[in-house]
Every structure is written in C-alpha cells, then in structure tokens.
Amino acid sequence: MAGLDAAQQHIWNITEPVLFQSGVAMRPGQPPWFLGAMGKTKVVSKNISALALITEEASRNLARQLNLSPRDVTFGLTKVDVRGTLAQALCPYKTGRFAPPCSAERFRRYDGYCNNLQNPYWGSANLRYLRFLPPNYADGISSIRADSRGRPLPSARTVSASMFLDQDRPHDHASMMTVAWGKFVFHDMAHTAQSAGFEGSRIKCCDVAEGFEHPECMPIDIAAQDPYYGRFGQRCLEYVRSSAAPRETCGLGPREQNNQVTSFLDGSTIYGSSEAEAKFLRAFEAGQLLSQRTPAGEELPPADLATLDCRRSAQDPPCFSSGDPRVNADLGLALMHSVWLREHNRVARSLQGLNPQWDDERTFQEARRIVGAEMQFITYNEFLPALLGPEVVERFGLRLENQGYFRGYDARRLPGVTNVMAAAGTWALTSASPAQVELFDPARFQRLGSLPETAFRPQELYSRLKQIAAGALMQHAQKMDNFFSRHVTQDMFASSNRAIPVIHNGTGTTMEHICKKRKVLRTQVTKLIKECLERLDRLTQSDASVLHARLMSLHAELNAVNSRFEEILDDDQAETEYEQIFEYNDRIVTVLAKLQQCISNPTGNPPTTQHENNAAQATTTSKIRLKLPRLELTRFSGRRHDWQPFWEVFEQVVDKNEELSSVDKFHYLRASVTGDAAAALAGLPPTARCYSDAVELLKKRFGNEELLIQEHMKKLIDIQPVRSSDDVRGLRRLYDTLAAHIKGLETLGQKHDSYSSLLMPIVQRALPTDILLDYSRQCLIATTSSSDEDEESTTDDASESSNETKK
C-alpha cells in the first residue's frame, strides 16, 4: 500500500500543480463554476479523500489480482482486516485508547463528535454517507455504472432531456417559504464535496487536451441532436466526481462519498461544522454573531468581500458569509440565513439581559442551543406534516410529544444521512421552484426575475428584504414531481443542468424504482377497470364520476411514468414496451368513454316519451358505434418533425369530425400521443373545455412553424452523404430524405427560392464524387452548347442584317 500512497502523492504534488499551471482549471464566473460552488470542498475533505483514493486503488489492484467479480468486491473486500497497514496508520477515525476523549457536556460540539458517547464518530462531520442498498459500480469499486449487460448507460443529459419536462404545476398550499426552509434544513444535514484540484481549485473536464485529464473527471456527453445544447454546438458538460470518503475502519471496498457537515439538525448551516468556522462568524461580544446593518437598519449576514461564489459587479454590494458556503445560491436561502442570524442575536440579547453575569461564551452557547431546538421544533411540528402529510408522520413516529420530552433515544441507532437522500434531496426541492421569483409590494406581486437571473445574486436583500420575505410567503411553490422549469434544466447555469449530475453519479436506483412504480400502477389500473366493467350496468351518475376521476388520475400517473424511460429504451426492448403501453392506453380510454357515457346518460333517469327515447337512442348509437379505425390514427411521441403529418391526419379523422363530442376527441387525442406529448397533457382533465386547451398546448409546443422550419433546415444540413455511386439504397434514401424535407418546407410556405442557395451545396456535399463530377461535366457541356447556339444565332442575325443593308 506504500506504493499506492506514493502514486497518490504524485497526483497531488506533480499532476495537479502541472494542470493548474497549464490553465486546466475552472475559471471564476463561468457557468459550471457556480454549480461547483454547491459542492465547495473544505481542506479537511481534500485531505480525507487522499486516504480514500489510496484504499480505492488498493481494492482495484486486489480485485484484479484475485479476479474478483463486482459482487465479490462489494460484499467481500469490506471484510478484509487492514490492521497493521498504512491505511490504519493514516486513518483519521481513531478508536479505543487513541480516540479523543468524550464526556457528557451541556453544549454540542460543532463537528458532531461525542453526540453519541458510545460511538463518538456517529453523525459527525466528514464521515461517509450511509446507504440503503450497496453501490452499483460497473467494476464493483468506482467505475461508472453500466446496464445489466455491461454496456454503457445512455448519457445523463439524454435521460434528463427525456424525463424532466417543463410544466407549470402550482402546489395547492405550499409556498416558496416552504421550499426555502426545506433547502435550509437539508443544507444543515448534508453537503457533498466535489473533488478539488491543486490548492482547492475547481477541476476542468471539457475541452481538455489529451494527457491533461484529471483522474476525477467524468464529463457528460451531449448528443449532436440535443434539443437545447445542440444549437450551440456544445458536446460536453462539466462533471467532477464527488469527493471520496474512507470507511470508519479505513478498510477496502467500493468508493463512498463524504458528508462535510454533521448529520444532526443542529444549526450547523448557521454556525459551521467546525470550531474554526464558528470563530470566524462570531462577534465575541455579548454572545452575538457578526452581522452588518443596511442604511435602512436591516440586519444581514456579514459581507464576504473575498468570495468568488456569487455574481457581483463593481457597483453591487458584497455577498454574504455564513456557516454554509451555499448561503448565496438563491434568494430564499439568503433570506433564511438572514432570519436565523437575527434570531440568534435576538435570543442572545434576551439571555444577556436576563443573565448579565454570563460571559460571551456562555451566552453564545446557550443561544445556539435554543436556536437549534427551535429549528428542530419547526421542522417536526410544521414542516414535515406539511411535506409528508399527517398520516405518514404518524406512521413513522415523527410527531412531537404533546407534553414533556422525547424519551426514545437509542444509542445503537446510526444517525447518518443516506447517500440517495444527499444525491437527490435538494433537487427534489428544486423541482418545487417556479420559473419566476416574485416579491410582494405593496399589496401586489412584482416580478423580481427568473431563476437564472437571481441565482447567486442575493444583493436584492440589501434594499428589499421585507418585500422578498412577503413574496416567499405569498407565492405558490410548484408540486414536487418530475417537472422542472426549463430555467433549472437548461438556463440556470447556461452550460450545466442541475438534474444531470444526480443521474450521472449513479448512486441511486431510480430506474428500478420507476419499474416498480409502473408495475404497481398497472395493477391498480387493471383492478379499477375490472371494477368499472362489473358495475357498469348499475352505476349512478355520482358513482360513475368518482370512478372516472380515479381512473383519470391513475392514467395520468401511468403516462408520466411511461414517459420517463420510453425515450431511452434499448432497440430490442422498444417494440414490446410500446405494445404494452398502447394496450393499456386503449383499455383505459375505452373504459373512460363508457364511464363518460354513464355520466351523460345515468341509469334511473325519469321516463321519456317514445319519440324522445328514439331520438336519444339514435344519438347514443351514433356516439357509441362510431369507432375510428386504429390504422388511420398515427401516434405522436413529441418529436417536432413528426407533428405536421400527425396533425394533418388527426385533424381530418378526429378534430373535424362533427359526430364526435369534444370529450371523445380528447380521449382519442390522449390515446394517440406518447412520450413528451403525453406528459404535456397529463395534468388536463378530459372535459370539453380542456380539449381545445390541449390542442393549443400541443400546437404551441410542437407545432411552432418557425421551429419546424429550423428543424427541417437542420435535418437538411445534417444529412448523411453517400460515399459510392454503387450504393443504390443509399442514393434512394438520400433522394427520399431530400424530397421529404423540401415538401415539408413547401407545406410551411417556404418557396424554393428562399433556400435554394443553401440547398445546392448540401446536395453536392451529399453526392458521391463520381456522380458529382459527372453532373458538373453535364452542366459544363450544356453551358458550352448553349453558348455555341447563342453565338451561331448571333452570327446569323448579323449576316441577315448585313444583307438587308446591302439591299
């Protein structure tokens, strides 16, 4: 293992300094820089990761020598005894007589050590995250995940673009203050470090010359046809691996990730997770934290003039400093830090007034103790019931005692934060963020800016803190679901996507959970359809309405789950999956139509005359018996270039069919769309009024003529050349492709003259060389013949003119 230590020292002392001096490092102000700010690496994390990387390489060498399978590595290497090795000598987690002493004290330590007297390190800062399931690395140690057959998984960007769509889905009762509190609490318990380079520099992974790649780089590939980044020619997204963490025994096994803060809800986001951080933030006077006052008298966190982790011009006031480096990430977080700084100082002033004999240290620690308890009380008494619902809170014993104190402390229970929670928790809260940030002043909402415009720009708090706080209380959050504002998935950091790293790091089991969820949903759908069909003949109008609403809800959920992975299916799986999806859609739509008929014509209506009965029967027959041939309806998955042919058929067969009601048309529309298009309609109920809304929504999103023209032109530009004139199939395919896009442009009102100058070079580039030469030769011959004929005609005309003159 000494040789491995030397190899790691070579990376630290030679490789990283050379990369840094060569300019291969992220520059402040670049979009990925701010994403890296969310995982800013502390010095102690950098030092701890060195040992983790040594044991990781030792595990890899041992697995190679012993020909261990990934399963053997995951479940076997962790049991290897490393006592007496370099790993144990360098291990920062000392046990037995080497462990720092613990004693029962009134105040918590900043780093969480000794919170559990029997297991002092449990829950402390700079420990690895816990796991519900073993990691799923391709080699069992640290290499990026692969599929079940060992093949590379789709790019995380491809998955993100397919799964995370943009829809406005306001929450019924949660406000943006709820989201801000969720992030504040999450940051108090989890902070994943991003691997850092020389002297803490941020590693650059894209556009790096061969031989200058940092070993912790794992850049994300972008497809040339990416719907957003493809327009800019960007083919790579920056991604640096999370900092590695050793096990408590510093033993061998798969790579783990480091949590830089305590796992306890203890106010570390206010005070920091080390004594040094706390000293930097304290005023050392009357138990106060450092703060600053605005000209209007508002108390705010202290200014941080040195930070590069915020957007600030020369004219802007400085950003803020606090116990967590993510304080400036968004206005909601900065607001929370300001509120709790004020609360600490308010409590400290009250305690000092009641206990003037207390010194600064006692006052500070007592105030810190009270503030931590306040945070815990608000979280368990108000936040969790609002987030999870009272039933879940009750089921898992999260409700506070009505009287007295909690008596269920168990020193044997490990209090760490789980890896999957740290990886996905904050992004789940990000999905609840609306596209625009609003303030409230006075008695009206005012747009402050979009998420990208306000990210890492907290300076608005200097002048409009009360208005921002009122806006956070009044503005509705979004529902916590699959849907992210495009500002998050595309624009937030211009060349980064906040949803992508969660997918790329592969620490969770997302796709497995999706498959399980779909299985449960399909079972529920089958049961509900069976119930509907069994009760159909005796349903009342109210019963039919309830069943219709239940089935619609399950249908929307099932469509959302299907859309999350159908765009990234393997080719050999796609046909089977689509057949199952279409089968379930057909069954659901059929039963929904029957339920709708029951709602419109319920049993138990007053008797009608024979004439009315015959008329109603004729009308009903025309509605029920009319069933469109399935072959006449094409399906639309959300690919923009497929919209035009799909809509032309659907418009003629369904939309303009006067025999169909708007509700029926809506059912046919739902049955005809999949993927992104289905997800776009998932939240609309199948009512007559919503059918026109659904059509307008699809036209606006997929039928924009300017975008369709751009799509056709891009397809023409990207057309694949044919290399040989003997490739008859390739030439036929080239002709068909050109004809299709030219016809499409013509349908959109684009005349040949408007793009012919661009089309000719495209065609010439796509043709084989011999055909192109032959074409050029024919053009030259035709031009020469035309010139000879013109010259001969001119000579004849001149001769005739001369003869006339002589006459």
Coordinates of C-alpha atoms in Angstrom, one line a residue, residues 153-159 205-206 218-226 229-230 234-239 500 504:
L153 CA -25.8 3.6 -20.0
P154 CA -27.4 6.5 -22.0
S155 CA -25.9 9.9 -21.4
A156 CA -27.3 11.6 -18.3
R157 CA -28.2 14.6 -20.5
T158 CA -30.3 12.3 -22.8
V159 CA -32.1 10.9 -19.7
C205 CA -13.1 18.3 -17.6
C206 CA -14.3 19.6 -21.0
M218 CA -16.3 12.2 -15.5
P219 CA -17.6 14.6 -18.3
I220 CA -21.1 14.1 -19.6
D221 CA -21.5 13.6 -23.4
I222 CA -24.1 15.6 -25.3
A223 CA -25.7 14.3 -28.5
A224 CA -25.3 16.3 -31.6
Q225 CA -29.1 16.4 -31.9
D226 CA -29.6 17.6 -28.3
Y229 CA -27.2 22.3 -26.4
G230 CA -27.1 21.1 -30.0
Q234 CA -21.8 22.0 -27.3
R235 CA -20.9 18.3 -26.9
C236 CA -19.7 18.1 -23.3
L237 CA -20.9 19.1 -19.8
E238 CA -18.6 19.6 -16.9
Y239 CA -18.9 16.9 -14.2
I500 CA -28.0 15.8 -14.8
H504 CA -24.8 10.7 -13.8

